[in-house]
Amino acid sequence: MTIQFDQNRPIYLQLMEYFYGKICRFELEAGDKLPSVRETAVEVGVNPNTVSRTYMEMEREKVVISKRGQGTFVTEDQQMINELRERTAEKHIDAFLTVMIQNGFNEEEIMELIQKQLRIINKGGRENE
Amino acid sequence: MTIQFDQNRPIYLQLMEYFYGKICRFELEAGDKLPSVRETAVEVGVNPNTVSRTYMEMEREKVVISKRGQGTFVTEDQQMINELRERTAEKHIDAFLTVMIQNGFNEEEIMELIQKQLRIINKGGRENE
Amino acid sequence: MTIQFDQNRPIYLQLMEYFYGKICRFELEAGDKLPSVRETAVEVGVNPNTVSRTYMEMEREKVVISKRGQGTFVTEDQQMINELRERTAEKHIDAFLTVMIQNGFNEEEIMELIQKQLRIINKGGRENE
Amino acid sequence: MTIQFDQNRPIYLQLMEYFYGKICRFELEAGDKLPSVRETAVEVGVNPNTVSRTYMEMEREKVVISKRGQGTFVTEDQQMINELRERTAEKHIDAFLTVMIQNGFNEEEIMELIQKQLRIINKGGRENE
DNA sequence: GTGGTCTAGACCACA
DNA sequence: GTGGTCTAGACCACT
């Protein structure tokens, strides 16, 4: 469960993406309790302050809610989660296509390269089954 | 020719991507001279030191060569440019697919969402014709 | 601990060599923390930016790792350090022999002149005991 | 006869070393005429100004003499040439030993590594015979 | 005019 | 307190 952190980007952001991933994949569902700040800190091996910041940011985006003395929970608002998933996808697709086009790749090339990469991923994935 | 800089990421990196874009789109070809540090600085409205750093980083990656008293040039090595283009594509595709899968999107969804976004972009593009 | 800087060569390079020397002599070992940018700057009497550049270059060569908010550390990879030591030696020996041969010195002359110089150094060293 | 220039060091210095090498190897002897600035410039592919500077520096060090309208000549003073050879050797040996010791290599290691490198060079050299 | 280096001083995000 | 980035302005060597 250790995460490979990219030292060039804020750890709290990468940790956010990690939790958002879990929520978007429905590993963490509406209302579920997140592990405590300390637990997470130990588990992923970062400073508790950093985890705390992660939780604060997610709360600011209304994806989680912290209840004093009880812990931090995924929002009950399923609509919110669906939106998170959609926004996330759109943001990444948009950024991806923008940068690819800016680098002179056309639609055909982009689709082809993605297909190719997906085949590689699928092959690698199967080996681990 | 003005660039919209994202305040959250280093300017020198964004400037690198700008030039790499030009090279990948073959707007700047092997052996071409880049504008001087000072010219670029004025043009994009940043400090010459920042441009200098951009050029240095690109030189470290062997995409450009700086010659004292002469200027900075795109590498003569066409192979290097092709690699740049491939590496760029692979890096972005990889990161994109990783994050999408991490967020629980499967192949079909990913391909579909990209197609949808491409249609929107094309429609937007045509309006400008 | 003050360093005599050669005015004709970049300070940041000489500072790199200074730290590489410490690492090759095992005064700084794998995982050790380097003094902070600001500390080093004060100690050797140069601008923090210059020290920063030194640390950046060493990080680029994977000899040290900078961790935001924590400091800069010698790599944990002992293999890397051994390689640094070997590369350093090879680089200097190679350059030295190349230039000596280019100046028309043969093997015997080179070995003899080194022996002679080593005797002088040893004599000088003993005087300081 | 093309020279591999290290872009990080002044070309005029590298060109000086090239000529000093020829003189120390007695390929250019006392009183010999150097090729004209233009000839050299064309031959090694650098700006005539750069060659001009090289010749000026060598004249400043009294190793060559330029005679107006006639060209540039190696000094007639054989003593000067011998000193050049010795000074060159001493300078390089001194710098070399200093840096090796600074990097924690002891006498035995240094001598051994040089012997090893010389064997490699000799083997490589023979292949070209 | 060109890139390379350095200083001084500032601000920021991270831990 | 830590490194990272940026600006402003300066000087230098090379072409």
XYZ file of C-alpha atoms (C1' of nucleotides) in Angstrom:
546
model
C 0.000 0.000 0.000
C 3.061 2.242 -0.066
C 2.760 5.016 -2.617
C 5.495 6.048 -5.004
C 5.676 9.783 -4.439
C 6.999 12.074 -7.103
C 9.354 14.328 -5.179
C 8.673 17.196 -7.553
C 5.026 17.549 -6.670
C 3.434 18.305 -3.309
C 2.925 15.112 -1.383
C -0.402 16.306 -0.043
C -1.672 16.649 -3.618
C -0.523 13.171 -4.528
C -2.164 11.861 -1.401
C -5.378 13.643 -2.400
C -5.251 11.973 -5.786
C -4.700 8.672 -4.053
C -7.860 9.075 -1.937
C -9.874 10.506 -4.820
C -8.841 7.445 -6.778
C -10.187 5.193 -4.063
C -13.439 7.154 -3.961
C -13.844 7.185 -7.750
C -13.199 3.455 -7.866
C -15.805 3.042 -5.090
C -13.285 1.426 -2.788
C -14.286 4.152 -0.406
C -18.030 4.742 -0.637
C -20.317 7.528 0.488
C -20.231 7.808 4.272
C -17.210 5.550 4.726
C -14.721 6.507 7.385
C -11.199 7.365 6.280
C -8.315 6.028 8.348
C -7.199 8.521 10.983
C -4.544 11.062 10.156
C -2.044 9.117 12.244
C -2.887 5.770 10.704
C -2.515 7.140 7.214
C 0.708 8.901 8.147
C 2.246 5.677 9.370
C 0.892 3.631 6.500
C 2.211 5.811 3.694
C 5.229 7.017 5.633
C 4.754 10.769 5.595
C 4.501 13.464 8.204
C 1.084 13.637 9.982
C 1.008 17.357 9.138
C 1.046 16.422 5.485
C -1.848 13.988 5.888
C -3.708 16.597 7.874
C -3.310 19.055 5.062
C -4.558 16.441 2.606
C -7.710 15.904 4.635
C -8.237 19.654 4.965
C -7.993 20.160 1.232
C -10.427 17.344 0.539
C -12.810 18.834 3.054
C -12.469 22.237 1.391
C -13.549 20.573 -1.845
C -16.483 19.046 0.058
C -15.509 15.516 -0.850
C -14.943 14.508 2.770
C -16.287 15.819 6.042
C -14.443 15.701 9.321
C -16.542 15.265 12.422
C -14.861 16.412 15.553
C -13.915 13.514 17.781
C -15.196 10.948 15.279
C -12.905 11.118 12.285
C -13.085 11.996 8.613
C -15.768 10.587 6.330
C -16.489 10.450 2.637
C -19.391 12.774 1.850
C -22.874 11.246 2.002
C -23.752 13.170 -1.149
C -23.557 10.604 -3.952
C -24.127 13.380 -6.476
C -20.940 15.019 -5.231
C -18.986 11.822 -5.816
C -20.339 11.402 -9.322
C -19.375 14.971 -10.086
C -15.921 14.384 -8.675
C -15.503 11.445 -10.982
C -16.691 13.386 -14.009
C -14.695 16.498 -13.222
C -11.583 14.430 -12.689
C -11.985 12.648 -15.997
C -12.740 15.801 -17.921
C -9.836 17.681 -16.413
C -7.338 14.996 -17.297
C -8.691 14.331 -20.763
C -8.685 17.994 -21.548
C -5.154 18.540 -20.349
C -3.975 15.422 -22.134
C -5.478 16.282 -25.495
C -4.319 19.873 -25.264
C -0.733 18.886 -24.682
C -0.764 16.175 -27.350
C -2.139 18.510 -29.988
C 0.329 21.171 -28.926
C 3.072 18.647 -29.613
C 1.841 18.082 -33.126
C 0.027 14.790 -32.737
C -3.185 14.423 -34.708
C -6.314 12.510 -33.766
C -5.308 9.330 -35.526
C -1.886 9.252 -33.935
C -3.315 9.934 -30.487
C -5.934 7.181 -30.716
C -3.410 4.739 -32.108
C -0.814 5.434 -29.435
C -3.392 5.059 -26.679
C -4.578 1.728 -28.082
C -0.988 0.566 -28.229
C -0.295 1.595 -24.659
C -3.516 -0.031 -23.440
C -2.491 -3.305 -25.031
C 0.824 -3.112 -23.176
C -0.906 -2.382 -19.886
C -3.377 -5.234 -20.364
C -0.622 -7.661 -21.159
C 1.359 -6.564 -18.089
C -1.764 -6.762 -15.948
C -2.553 -10.301 -16.977
C 0.895 -11.497 -15.984
C 0.126 -10.507 -12.431
C -3.105 -12.492 -12.291
C 2.959 34.500 -29.301
C 2.249 35.430 -25.690
C 2.085 32.427 -23.413
C -0.438 31.929 -20.672
C 1.607 30.773 -17.737
C 0.055 28.569 -15.117
C 1.016 30.229 -11.865
C 1.309 26.894 -10.065
C 4.094 25.496 -12.175
C 7.612 26.795 -12.784
C 7.779 29.178 -15.700
C 11.011 27.679 -16.951
C 9.295 24.302 -17.296
C 6.345 25.743 -19.160
C 8.726 27.597 -21.420
C 10.530 24.307 -22.086
C 7.252 22.678 -23.055
C 6.535 25.613 -25.322
C 9.801 25.155 -27.198
C 9.516 21.380 -27.187
C 6.081 21.822 -28.710
C 7.581 23.934 -31.480
C 10.247 21.336 -32.097
C 7.806 18.411 -32.043
C 5.539 20.263 -34.484
C 8.617 20.916 -36.643
C 8.174 24.663 -36.420
C 11.735 24.651 -35.175
C 13.816 22.190 -37.140
C 17.200 20.555 -36.593
C 19.933 23.185 -36.531
C 17.567 26.157 -36.324
C 18.595 29.046 -34.126
C 16.382 29.826 -31.170
C 15.750 33.468 -30.374
C 18.385 34.817 -28.010
C 17.833 34.631 -24.285
C 17.129 38.341 -24.144
C 14.766 38.307 -27.103
C 12.726 35.491 -25.647
C 12.727 37.187 -22.259
C 11.233 40.340 -23.740
C 8.810 38.442 -25.924
C 7.281 36.301 -23.207
C 7.747 38.907 -20.522
C 9.942 37.086 -18.052
C 13.385 37.662 -16.631
C 16.344 36.682 -18.827
C 17.591 34.415 -16.033
C 14.422 32.375 -16.303
C 14.825 31.977 -20.040
C 18.453 31.110 -19.478
C 17.443 28.344 -17.164
C 14.985 27.041 -19.760
C 17.726 26.905 -22.381
C 20.096 25.239 -19.925
C 17.578 22.519 -19.114
C 16.918 21.878 -22.789
C 20.645 21.690 -23.391
C 21.022 19.185 -20.557
C 18.437 17.011 -22.314
C 20.493 17.385 -25.487
C 17.631 18.892 -27.430
C 19.421 22.192 -28.009
C 23.053 23.259 -28.014
C 24.283 26.601 -26.764
C 27.291 28.076 -28.439
C 28.984 30.923 -26.652
C 28.813 34.156 -28.504
C 26.687 32.591 -31.207
C 23.383 31.576 -29.772
C 21.312 28.519 -28.968
C 20.424 25.987 -31.637
C 18.149 22.988 -32.029
C 20.286 19.852 -32.104
C 21.458 18.693 -35.530
C 20.641 15.145 -34.472
C 17.301 14.337 -36.080
C 17.224 11.053 -34.172
C 17.232 13.059 -30.933
C 14.233 15.052 -32.107
C 12.309 11.952 -33.045
C 13.063 10.511 -29.638
C 11.910 13.711 -27.995
C 8.623 13.434 -29.809
C 8.178 9.789 -28.858
C 9.235 10.272 -25.261
C 6.881 13.209 -24.933
C 3.943 11.237 -26.271
C 4.694 8.188 -24.199
C 5.147 10.172 -21.016
C 1.816 11.941 -21.362
C -0.112 8.892 -22.479
C 1.307 6.839 -19.676
C 0.523 9.415 -17.021
C -2.933 9.936 -18.463
C -3.891 6.274 -18.589
C -2.449 5.629 -15.144
C -4.516 8.338 -13.573
C -7.679 7.380 -15.462
C -7.407 3.732 -14.467
C -6.615 4.771 -10.919
C -9.885 6.670 -10.945
C -11.788 3.591 -11.995
C -12.351 4.270 -15.688
C -12.135 1.275 -17.960
C -10.899 1.110 -21.541
C -14.266 1.639 -23.150
C -15.088 4.641 -20.995
C -11.679 6.205 -21.620
C -11.882 5.808 -25.398
C -15.430 7.076 -25.468
C -14.676 10.151 -23.363
C -11.688 11.013 -25.548
C -13.768 10.684 -28.724
C -16.388 12.940 -27.184
C -13.804 15.553 -26.201
C -12.168 15.416 -29.629
C -15.519 16.127 -31.283
C -15.926 19.171 -29.056
C -12.432 20.398 -29.877
C -12.977 19.901 -33.613
C -16.239 21.792 -33.497
C -14.520 24.621 -31.615
C -11.670 24.565 -34.100
C -13.964 24.843 -37.086
C -15.615 27.937 -35.686
C -12.312 29.694 -35.965
C -11.904 28.860 -39.648
C 36.699 25.041 6.111
C 37.090 28.098 3.909
C 37.593 27.253 0.268
C 40.034 28.973 -2.038
C 38.015 29.588 -5.174
C 39.738 29.764 -8.508
C 38.339 32.920 -10.060
C 38.469 31.443 -13.552
C 36.057 28.614 -12.926
C 32.410 28.679 -11.832
C 32.059 28.669 -8.069
C 29.171 26.236 -8.205
C 31.417 23.696 -9.944
C 34.204 24.108 -7.439
C 31.699 23.734 -4.639
C 30.477 20.522 -6.274
C 34.012 19.194 -6.353
C 34.403 20.150 -2.727
C 31.356 18.104 -1.718
C 32.225 15.251 -4.064
C 35.640 15.198 -2.404
C 33.987 14.855 0.995
C 31.787 12.052 -0.287
C 34.662 10.233 -2.018
C 36.734 10.499 1.144
C 33.733 9.161 3.088
C 33.574 12.252 5.264
C 29.979 12.444 4.096
C 28.415 9.000 3.978
C 25.312 7.549 2.359
C 22.206 9.169 3.806
C 24.055 11.951 5.609
C 22.450 15.362 5.631
C 24.331 18.153 3.934
C 24.338 21.536 5.621
C 21.397 23.632 4.463
C 21.750 25.896 1.477
C 21.849 28.923 3.722
C 24.371 27.446 6.134
C 26.745 26.519 3.364
C 26.284 29.917 1.783
C 27.355 31.654 4.986
C 30.170 29.221 5.636
C 31.859 29.517 2.262
C 30.835 33.111 1.766
C 28.820 32.899 -1.421
C 25.255 33.693 -2.359
C 22.619 31.111 -1.430
C 21.591 30.931 -5.074
C 25.037 29.699 -5.970
C 24.910 26.986 -3.326
C 21.437 26.100 -4.507
C 22.755 25.586 -7.970
C 25.518 23.360 -6.620
C 22.983 21.185 -4.813
C 20.771 21.065 -7.907
C 23.636 19.882 -10.088
C 24.596 17.211 -7.591
C 20.994 16.097 -7.431
C 20.852 15.927 -11.207
C 23.817 13.558 -11.070
C 21.915 11.520 -8.468
C 24.634 11.922 -5.867
C 22.378 13.798 -3.456
C 18.630 14.035 -2.999
C 16.810 17.177 -1.966
C 13.685 16.786 0.091
C 11.503 19.825 0.359
C 11.246 21.177 3.842
C 13.722 18.627 5.115
C 17.089 19.240 3.549
C 19.557 17.743 1.118
C 20.984 14.283 1.679
C 23.729 12.106 0.246
C 22.111 9.315 -1.765
C 21.346 6.109 0.143
C 22.657 4.188 -2.861
C 26.170 3.098 -1.922
C 26.648 1.775 -5.449
C 26.136 5.320 -6.730
C 28.848 6.602 -4.406
C 31.292 3.937 -5.504
C 30.567 4.833 -9.098
C 31.109 8.499 -8.333
C 34.508 7.684 -6.906
C 35.454 5.529 -9.892
C 34.117 7.964 -12.441
C 35.961 10.815 -10.763
C 39.245 8.938 -10.798
C 38.843 7.749 -14.357
C 37.897 11.189 -15.613
C 40.920 12.855 -14.105
C 43.357 10.119 -15.030
C 42.093 10.056 -18.556
C 42.311 13.807 -19.004
C 45.733 13.868 -17.405
C 47.225 11.113 -19.533
C 45.676 12.517 -22.683
C 47.207 15.912 -22.155
C 50.588 14.490 -21.135
C 50.794 12.261 -24.168
C 49.629 15.124 -26.355
C 52.590 17.078 -25.013
C 54.995 14.354 -26.002
C 55.677 12.699 -22.679
C 56.077 8.932 -22.755
C 55.102 6.404 -20.106
C 58.433 6.352 -18.355
C 58.654 10.127 -18.170
C 55.107 10.409 -16.839
C 55.608 7.799 -14.114
C 58.909 9.293 -13.134
C 57.579 12.831 -12.909
C 54.650 11.679 -10.780
C 56.942 9.799 -8.416
C 59.077 12.875 -8.102
C 56.103 15.109 -7.363
C 54.705 12.623 -4.844
C 57.996 12.662 -2.965
C 57.806 16.443 -2.782
C 54.222 16.321 -1.541
C 55.070 13.738 1.103
C 57.989 15.775 2.334
C 55.761 18.859 2.517
C 53.084 16.858 4.306
C 55.498 15.585 6.947
C 56.584 19.102 7.785
C 53.064 19.809 8.930
C 53.031 16.883 11.323
C 43.064 17.161 -38.192
C 39.738 18.423 -36.892
C 39.802 19.047 -33.144
C 37.117 17.935 -30.744
C 36.341 21.120 -28.871
C 34.884 21.012 -25.417
C 32.119 23.586 -25.618
C 32.511 24.410 -21.936
C 36.005 25.778 -22.256
C 37.264 28.701 -24.332
C 38.093 27.523 -27.813
C 41.109 29.798 -27.979
C 42.544 28.031 -24.926
C 41.980 24.608 -26.415
C 43.578 25.800 -29.611
C 46.562 27.044 -27.601
C 46.901 23.642 -25.993
C 46.732 22.090 -29.436
C 49.643 24.190 -30.690
C 51.605 23.828 -27.466
C 51.178 20.095 -27.853
C 52.652 20.250 -31.345
C 55.553 22.322 -30.077
C 56.200 20.075 -27.070
C 56.113 17.019 -29.330
C 58.551 18.824 -31.637
C 56.164 18.605 -34.568
C 56.595 22.346 -34.695
C 60.206 23.223 -34.000
C 61.995 26.432 -33.044
C 61.609 28.977 -35.819
C 58.937 27.057 -37.726
C 56.161 29.060 -39.306
C 52.643 28.492 -38.035
C 49.859 28.322 -40.610
C 48.224 31.701 -41.163
C 45.291 32.738 -39.050
C 42.978 32.166 -41.998
C 44.384 28.764 -42.854
C 44.048 27.578 -39.279
C 40.555 29.024 -39.035
C 39.420 27.096 -42.078
C 41.218 23.929 -41.058
C 39.795 23.648 -37.568
C 36.507 25.318 -38.437
C 36.448 28.244 -36.047
C 36.145 31.985 -36.394
C 39.355 33.747 -37.528
C 38.966 36.084 -34.551
C 39.302 33.089 -32.280
C 42.481 31.927 -33.993
C 43.780 35.451 -33.833
C 43.236 35.516 -30.107
C 45.015 32.182 -29.782
C 48.066 33.515 -31.584
C 48.026 36.686 -29.493
C 47.965 34.723 -26.243
C 50.810 32.500 -27.394
C 52.767 35.567 -28.312
C 52.048 37.109 -24.922
C 53.569 33.989 -23.375
C 56.551 34.447 -25.696
C 56.178 31.009 -27.226
C 55.536 32.402 -30.705
C 56.478 35.646 -32.397
C 54.438 37.300 -35.084
C 56.381 39.206 -37.685
C 54.349 41.752 -39.505
C 53.719 40.780 -43.086
C 55.487 37.450 -42.686
C 53.410 35.386 -40.323
C 53.686 33.802 -36.913
C 56.691 31.719 -35.898
C 57.655 29.423 -33.053
C 60.230 31.175 -30.883
C 63.888 30.628 -31.825
C 64.670 30.297 -28.130
C 65.041 26.560 -27.530
C 65.356 27.219 -23.801
C 61.861 28.762 -23.888
C 60.452 25.637 -25.479
C 62.064 23.353 -22.939
C 60.656 25.480 -20.145
C 57.227 25.364 -21.773
C 57.397 21.598 -21.802
C 58.469 21.407 -18.166
C 56.021 23.990 -16.919
C 53.203 22.242 -18.751
C 54.067 18.895 -17.239
C 54.475 20.245 -13.734
C 51.240 22.185 -13.884
C 49.230 19.159 -14.977
C 50.876 16.717 -12.599
C 50.377 19.054 -9.698
C 46.725 19.663 -10.467
C 46.155 15.981 -11.068
C 47.715 14.787 -7.826
C 46.006 17.499 -5.826
C 42.576 16.532 -7.075
C 43.186 12.799 -6.669
C 44.352 13.184 -3.083
C 41.433 15.491 -2.382
C 39.161 12.684 -3.534
C 40.668 10.287 -1.085
C 42.959 8.279 -3.346
C 46.299 7.287 -1.876
C 49.626 6.884 -3.646
C 49.242 3.186 -4.312
C 45.772 3.579 -5.762
C 46.854 6.466 -7.959
C 49.873 4.626 -9.376
C 47.851 1.487 -9.909
C 45.011 3.267 -11.677
C 47.439 5.091 -13.957
C 49.209 1.842 -14.872
C 45.850 0.286 -15.642
C 44.789 3.196 -17.825
C 48.133 3.192 -19.637
C 47.710 -0.476 -20.482
C 44.294 0.288 -21.948
C 45.690 3.162 -23.985
C 48.600 1.061 -25.279
C 46.271 -1.734 -26.284
C 43.967 0.702 -28.068
C 46.938 2.353 -29.739
C 48.294 -0.905 -31.106
C 45.003 -1.762 -32.769
C 45.370 1.304 -34.905
C 48.824 0.318 -36.143
C 25.365 40.570 -29.353
C 25.658 35.920 -27.230
C 25.352 32.812 -23.338
C 27.210 32.031 -18.395
C 27.702 33.264 -13.761
C 26.935 35.708 -9.632
C 24.757 38.708 -6.093
C 20.912 40.559 -3.595
C 16.632 40.164 -2.188
C 12.094 38.458 -2.362
C 8.220 35.119 -2.090
C 6.337 30.497 -1.853
C 5.163 25.755 -0.659
C 6.416 22.049 2.121
C 7.461 19.577 6.545
C 13.674 26.054 8.699
C 13.990 23.779 4.136
C 14.590 23.896 -0.838
C 12.598 26.102 -5.277
C 11.642 29.862 -8.149
C 11.807 34.424 -9.821
C 13.285 39.253 -10.574
C 16.626 42.866 -11.161
C 20.822 44.100 -12.275
C 25.565 43.397 -12.931
C 29.915 41.626 -15.000
C 32.482 38.545 -17.931
C 34.320 35.831 -21.759
C 33.579 34.465 -26.341
C 32.407 35.294 -31.322
